[in-house]
Short mmCIF file of C-alpha atoms in Angstrom, two decimals:
data_model
loop_
_atom_site.label_atom_id
_atom_site.label_comp_id
_atom_site.label_asym_id
_atom_site.label_seq_id
_atom_site.Cartn_x
_atom_site.Cartn_y
_atom_site.Cartn_z
CA UNK A 548 -22.53 -14.48 -4.58
CA UNK A 549 -20.71 -17.75 -4.07
CA UNK A 550 -17.00 -17.26 -3.37
CA UNK A 551 -16.08 -20.71 -2.06
CA UNK A 552 -17.71 -24.09 -1.91
CA UNK A 553 -16.94 -27.55 -0.56
CA UNK A 554 -16.61 -31.00 -2.14
CA UNK A 555 -14.65 -33.81 -0.50
CA UNK A 556 -13.64 -36.17 -3.28
CA UNK A 557 -12.49 -38.74 -0.70
CA UNK A 558 -15.97 -39.01 0.78
CA UNK A 559 -17.42 -42.51 0.68
CA UNK A 560 -20.51 -41.45 -1.23
CA UNK A 561 -21.40 -43.34 -4.40
CA UNK A 562 -22.19 -40.20 -6.39
CA UNK A 563 -18.84 -38.62 -5.60
CA UNK A 564 -16.91 -41.87 -6.16
CA UNK A 565 -18.48 -42.20 -9.63
CA UNK A 566 -17.41 -38.68 -10.65
CA UNK A 567 -13.89 -39.21 -9.34
CA UNK A 568 -13.57 -42.57 -11.07
CA UNK A 569 -14.65 -41.07 -14.40
CA UNK A 570 -12.21 -38.17 -14.35
CA UNK A 571 -9.41 -40.42 -13.05
CA UNK A 572 -9.87 -42.75 -16.03
CA UNK A 573 -10.31 -39.91 -18.50
CA UNK A 574 -7.20 -38.02 -17.37
CA UNK A 575 -4.95 -40.91 -16.34
CA UNK A 576 -1.34 -39.76 -16.72
CA UNK A 577 -2.36 -36.13 -17.31
CA UNK A 578 -0.83 -33.60 -14.83
CA UNK A 579 -4.17 -31.73 -14.61
CA UNK A 580 -5.58 -34.63 -12.59
CA UNK A 581 -3.30 -33.70 -9.66
CA UNK A 582 -4.66 -30.17 -9.74
CA UNK A 583 -8.27 -31.16 -9.04
CA UNK A 584 -9.18 -29.68 -5.65
CA UNK A 585 -10.85 -31.65 -2.88
CA UNK A 586 -12.24 -29.90 0.17
CA UNK A 587 -12.78 -26.14 0.23
CA UNK A 588 -12.61 -24.91 -3.37
CA UNK A 589 -11.44 -21.37 -4.23
CA UNK A 590 -11.73 -19.35 -7.46
CA UNK A 591 -9.07 -20.22 -10.12
CA UNK A 592 -8.79 -23.80 -8.77
CA UNK A 593 -9.63 -26.88 -10.84
CA UNK A 594 -12.76 -28.75 -9.79
CA UNK A 595 -14.78 -31.82 -10.68
CA UNK A 596 -17.86 -31.04 -12.75
CA UNK A 597 -20.46 -32.54 -15.06
CA UNK A 598 -20.88 -31.45 -18.70
CA UNK A 599 -23.24 -32.67 -21.46
CA UNK A 600 -21.88 -34.93 -24.17
CA UNK A 601 -24.09 -36.67 -26.75
CA UNK A 602 -27.06 -36.20 -24.41
CA UNK A 603 -25.26 -38.00 -21.62
CA UNK A 604 -23.60 -36.68 -18.44
CA UNK A 605 -19.82 -36.70 -18.57
CA UNK A 606 -17.51 -35.97 -15.63
CA UNK A 607 -15.00 -33.24 -16.46
CA UNK A 608 -12.32 -31.03 -14.92
CA UNK A 609 -13.08 -27.30 -15.11
CA UNK A 610 -11.30 -24.25 -13.69
CA UNK A 611 -13.39 -21.89 -11.60
CA UNK A 612 -13.56 -18.40 -13.13
CA UNK A 613 -13.61 -16.69 -16.50
CA UNK A 614 -10.78 -14.15 -16.92
CA UNK A 615 -11.43 -10.52 -17.67
CA UNK A 616 -9.48 -8.87 -20.49
CA UNK A 617 -6.46 -8.26 -18.29
CA UNK A 618 -6.47 -12.00 -17.40
CA UNK A 619 -5.57 -11.18 -13.79
CA UNK A 620 -9.11 -10.90 -12.41
CA UNK A 621 -11.82 -13.48 -12.94
CA UNK A 622 -15.59 -13.56 -12.97
CA UNK A 623 -16.75 -16.40 -10.74
CA UNK A 624 -20.54 -15.88 -10.67
CA UNK A 625 -23.29 -14.97 -13.11
CA UNK A 626 -26.71 -13.64 -12.13
CA UNK A 627 -29.27 -16.19 -13.31
CA UNK A 628 -31.78 -13.44 -14.06
CA UNK A 629 -29.60 -11.85 -16.76
CA UNK A 630 -27.62 -14.66 -18.42
CA UNK A 631 -29.63 -14.37 -21.65
CA UNK A 632 -29.07 -10.60 -21.81
CA UNK A 633 -25.35 -10.31 -21.10
CA UNK A 634 -23.20 -11.10 -24.16
CA UNK A 635 -20.50 -12.91 -22.17
CA UNK A 636 -23.03 -15.45 -20.91
CA UNK A 637 -25.60 -15.51 -23.72
CA UNK A 638 -22.80 -16.47 -26.13
CA UNK A 639 -22.11 -19.65 -24.13
CA UNK A 640 -25.67 -20.44 -23.08
CA UNK A 641 -25.45 -23.91 -24.67
CA UNK A 642 -22.32 -24.63 -22.57
CA UNK A 643 -24.15 -25.53 -19.37
CA UNK A 644 -22.64 -27.61 -16.59
CA UNK A 645 -23.37 -29.02 -13.16
CA UNK A 646 -21.03 -28.26 -10.29
CA UNK A 647 -21.22 -30.92 -7.58
CA UNK A 648 -20.93 -29.70 -4.00
CA UNK A 649 -21.63 -30.64 -0.41
CA UNK A 650 -21.96 -27.07 0.80
CA UNK A 651 -20.93 -23.48 0.15
CA UNK A 652 -19.58 -20.64 2.24
CA UNK A 653 -20.80 -17.12 2.84
CA UNK A 654 -19.63 -14.35 5.15
CA UNK A 655 -21.64 -11.94 7.23
CA UNK A 656 -20.25 -8.64 8.50
CA UNK A 657 -21.21 -7.85 12.05
CA UNK A 658 -19.65 -4.82 13.72
CA UNK A 659 -16.69 -4.81 11.38
CA UNK A 660 -16.02 -8.51 11.94
CA UNK A 661 -16.59 -11.06 9.18
CA UNK A 662 -18.19 -14.34 10.25
CA UNK A 663 -17.96 -17.38 8.00
CA UNK A 664 -20.89 -19.78 7.54
CA UNK A 665 -21.11 -23.22 5.93
CA UNK A 666 -24.46 -23.64 4.17
CA UNK A 667 -26.15 -26.63 2.54
CA UNK A 668 -29.61 -27.88 1.63
CA UNK A 669 -31.23 -29.91 4.39
CA UNK A 670 -30.98 -33.72 4.14
CA UNK A 671 -28.72 -33.54 1.09
CA UNK A 672 -25.27 -35.12 0.96
CA UNK A 673 -24.43 -33.97 -2.57
CA UNK A 674 -26.16 -31.34 -4.70
CA UNK A 675 -25.51 -29.64 -8.03
CA UNK A 676 -25.11 -25.96 -8.72
CA UNK A 677 -25.95 -24.54 -12.16
CA UNK A 678 -22.94 -23.32 -14.14
CA UNK A 679 -21.78 -22.11 -17.54
CA UNK A 680 -18.38 -22.87 -19.05
CA UNK A 681 -16.15 -21.87 -21.96
CA UNK A 682 -12.67 -22.45 -23.30
CA UNK A 683 -10.22 -19.91 -21.88
CA UNK A 684 -6.55 -19.12 -22.36
CA UNK A 685 -4.29 -18.85 -19.34
CA UNK A 686 -0.90 -17.19 -19.16
CA UNK A 687 1.56 -19.08 -21.30
CA UNK A 688 -1.09 -19.91 -23.88
CA UNK A 689 -2.50 -22.86 -21.92
CA UNK A 690 -6.09 -23.68 -22.90
CA UNK A 691 -8.55 -24.98 -20.34
CA UNK A 692 -12.30 -24.81 -19.75
CA UNK A 693 -13.38 -22.27 -17.12
CA UNK A 694 -16.77 -22.02 -15.40
CA UNK A 695 -18.96 -19.61 -13.48
CA UNK A 696 -21.60 -20.49 -10.90
CA UNK A 697 -25.05 -19.02 -11.37
CA UNK A 698 -26.56 -17.11 -8.45
CA UNK A 699 -30.08 -16.15 -7.49
CA UNK A 700 -32.04 -14.54 -4.66
CA UNK A 701 -31.25 -16.06 -1.27
CA UNK A 702 -33.41 -18.66 0.46
CA UNK A 703 -35.39 -17.25 3.37
CA UNK A 704 -33.06 -18.83 5.98
CA UNK A 705 -29.93 -17.09 4.72
CA UNK A 706 -31.19 -13.61 3.87
CA UNK A 707 -29.59 -12.27 7.02
CA UNK A 708 -26.19 -13.56 5.83
CA UNK A 709 -26.11 -12.59 2.15
CA UNK A 710 -28.33 -11.21 -0.57
CA UNK A 711 -27.39 -13.88 -3.14
CA UNK A 712 -26.87 -17.63 -3.19
CA UNK A 713 -25.81 -20.20 -5.80
CA UNK A 714 -28.53 -21.77 -7.93
CA UNK A 715 -29.04 -25.26 -6.47
CA UNK A 716 -30.95 -27.40 -8.93
CA UNK A 717 -33.71 -29.79 -7.90
CA UNK A 718 -33.02 -33.35 -9.07
CA UNK A 719 -35.74 -33.18 -11.71
CA UNK A 720 -34.23 -29.98 -13.13
CA UNK A 721 -30.61 -31.13 -13.47
CA UNK A 722 -30.98 -32.71 -16.92
CA UNK A 723 -33.26 -29.91 -18.10
CA UNK A 724 -30.45 -27.48 -17.31
CA UNK A 725 -27.82 -29.62 -19.05
CA UNK A 726 -29.62 -30.67 -22.19
CA UNK A 727 -32.67 -28.56 -22.99
CA UNK A 728 -32.48 -26.49 -26.20
CA UNK A 729 -34.87 -24.06 -27.84
CA UNK A 730 -35.47 -20.45 -28.76
CA UNK A 731 -34.41 -17.62 -26.50
CA UNK A 732 -38.02 -17.21 -25.48
CA UNK A 733 -38.35 -20.90 -24.61
CA UNK A 734 -35.09 -20.89 -22.65
CA UNK A 735 -36.10 -17.77 -20.79
CA UNK A 736 -39.31 -19.46 -19.72
CA UNK A 737 -37.44 -22.62 -18.68
CA UNK A 738 -34.77 -20.72 -16.74
CA UNK A 739 -37.34 -18.65 -14.85
CA UNK A 740 -38.85 -21.94 -13.67
CA UNK A 741 -35.71 -23.87 -12.65
CA UNK A 742 -33.13 -21.22 -11.70
CA UNK A 743 -34.80 -20.23 -8.45
CA UNK A 744 -33.88 -19.95 -4.77
CA UNK A 745 -33.75 -23.30 -2.95
CA UNK A 746 -37.06 -24.04 -1.22
CA UNK A 747 -36.25 -27.27 0.61
CA UNK A 748 -34.76 -25.73 3.71
CA UNK A 749 -31.14 -24.86 4.48
CA UNK A 750 -28.69 -25.98 7.15
CA UNK A 751 -26.37 -23.22 8.42
CA UNK A 752 -23.28 -23.83 10.51
CA UNK A 753 -21.08 -21.08 11.90
CA UNK A 754 -17.44 -21.79 11.08
CA UNK A 755 -15.21 -21.06 14.07
CA UNK A 756 -11.68 -19.62 13.77
CA UNK A 757 -11.75 -19.38 9.99
#
């Protein structure tokens, strides 16, 4: 699974600056802009994202997690292998998004002690995880868009840490994920091709005292 990830919106990287500029202009004067998290991002926090609009990428603010019926617990991940079979996800299969990140965190239990690791693709400053989103209602009747991050089998380098990892899209697959339409059969074929474990190598850093 993916329970936390990292994106520093203050980083002097053109790709990140562009996303921040877009959401800053779009939500100027809106209190939600102050809620957008920078740094280590936790479930139920608001995060920068990319959604499709008129066959163009549009920066957006989404909240991580889809609430269960009791609205107290949230689903934060979806298994890529079963998104077309599970009603919760198949019903929003056209609501696909990209979640920008600079790394994600996983924990490994060793002798009763949990060790935290920061993981990212090699030679990659910013990457995009595959996500699905939908309109949700929070307590008090507030409507926002919530998202889940898709997961897949782990890359070879991190199998000893966790048995799942977020779907990290290759550059050439990002727009296919966002915009491609078709029959369930066609989408199933597409997803089996692009929603796969990362094959470009992973960098793993042990996080001390955290």
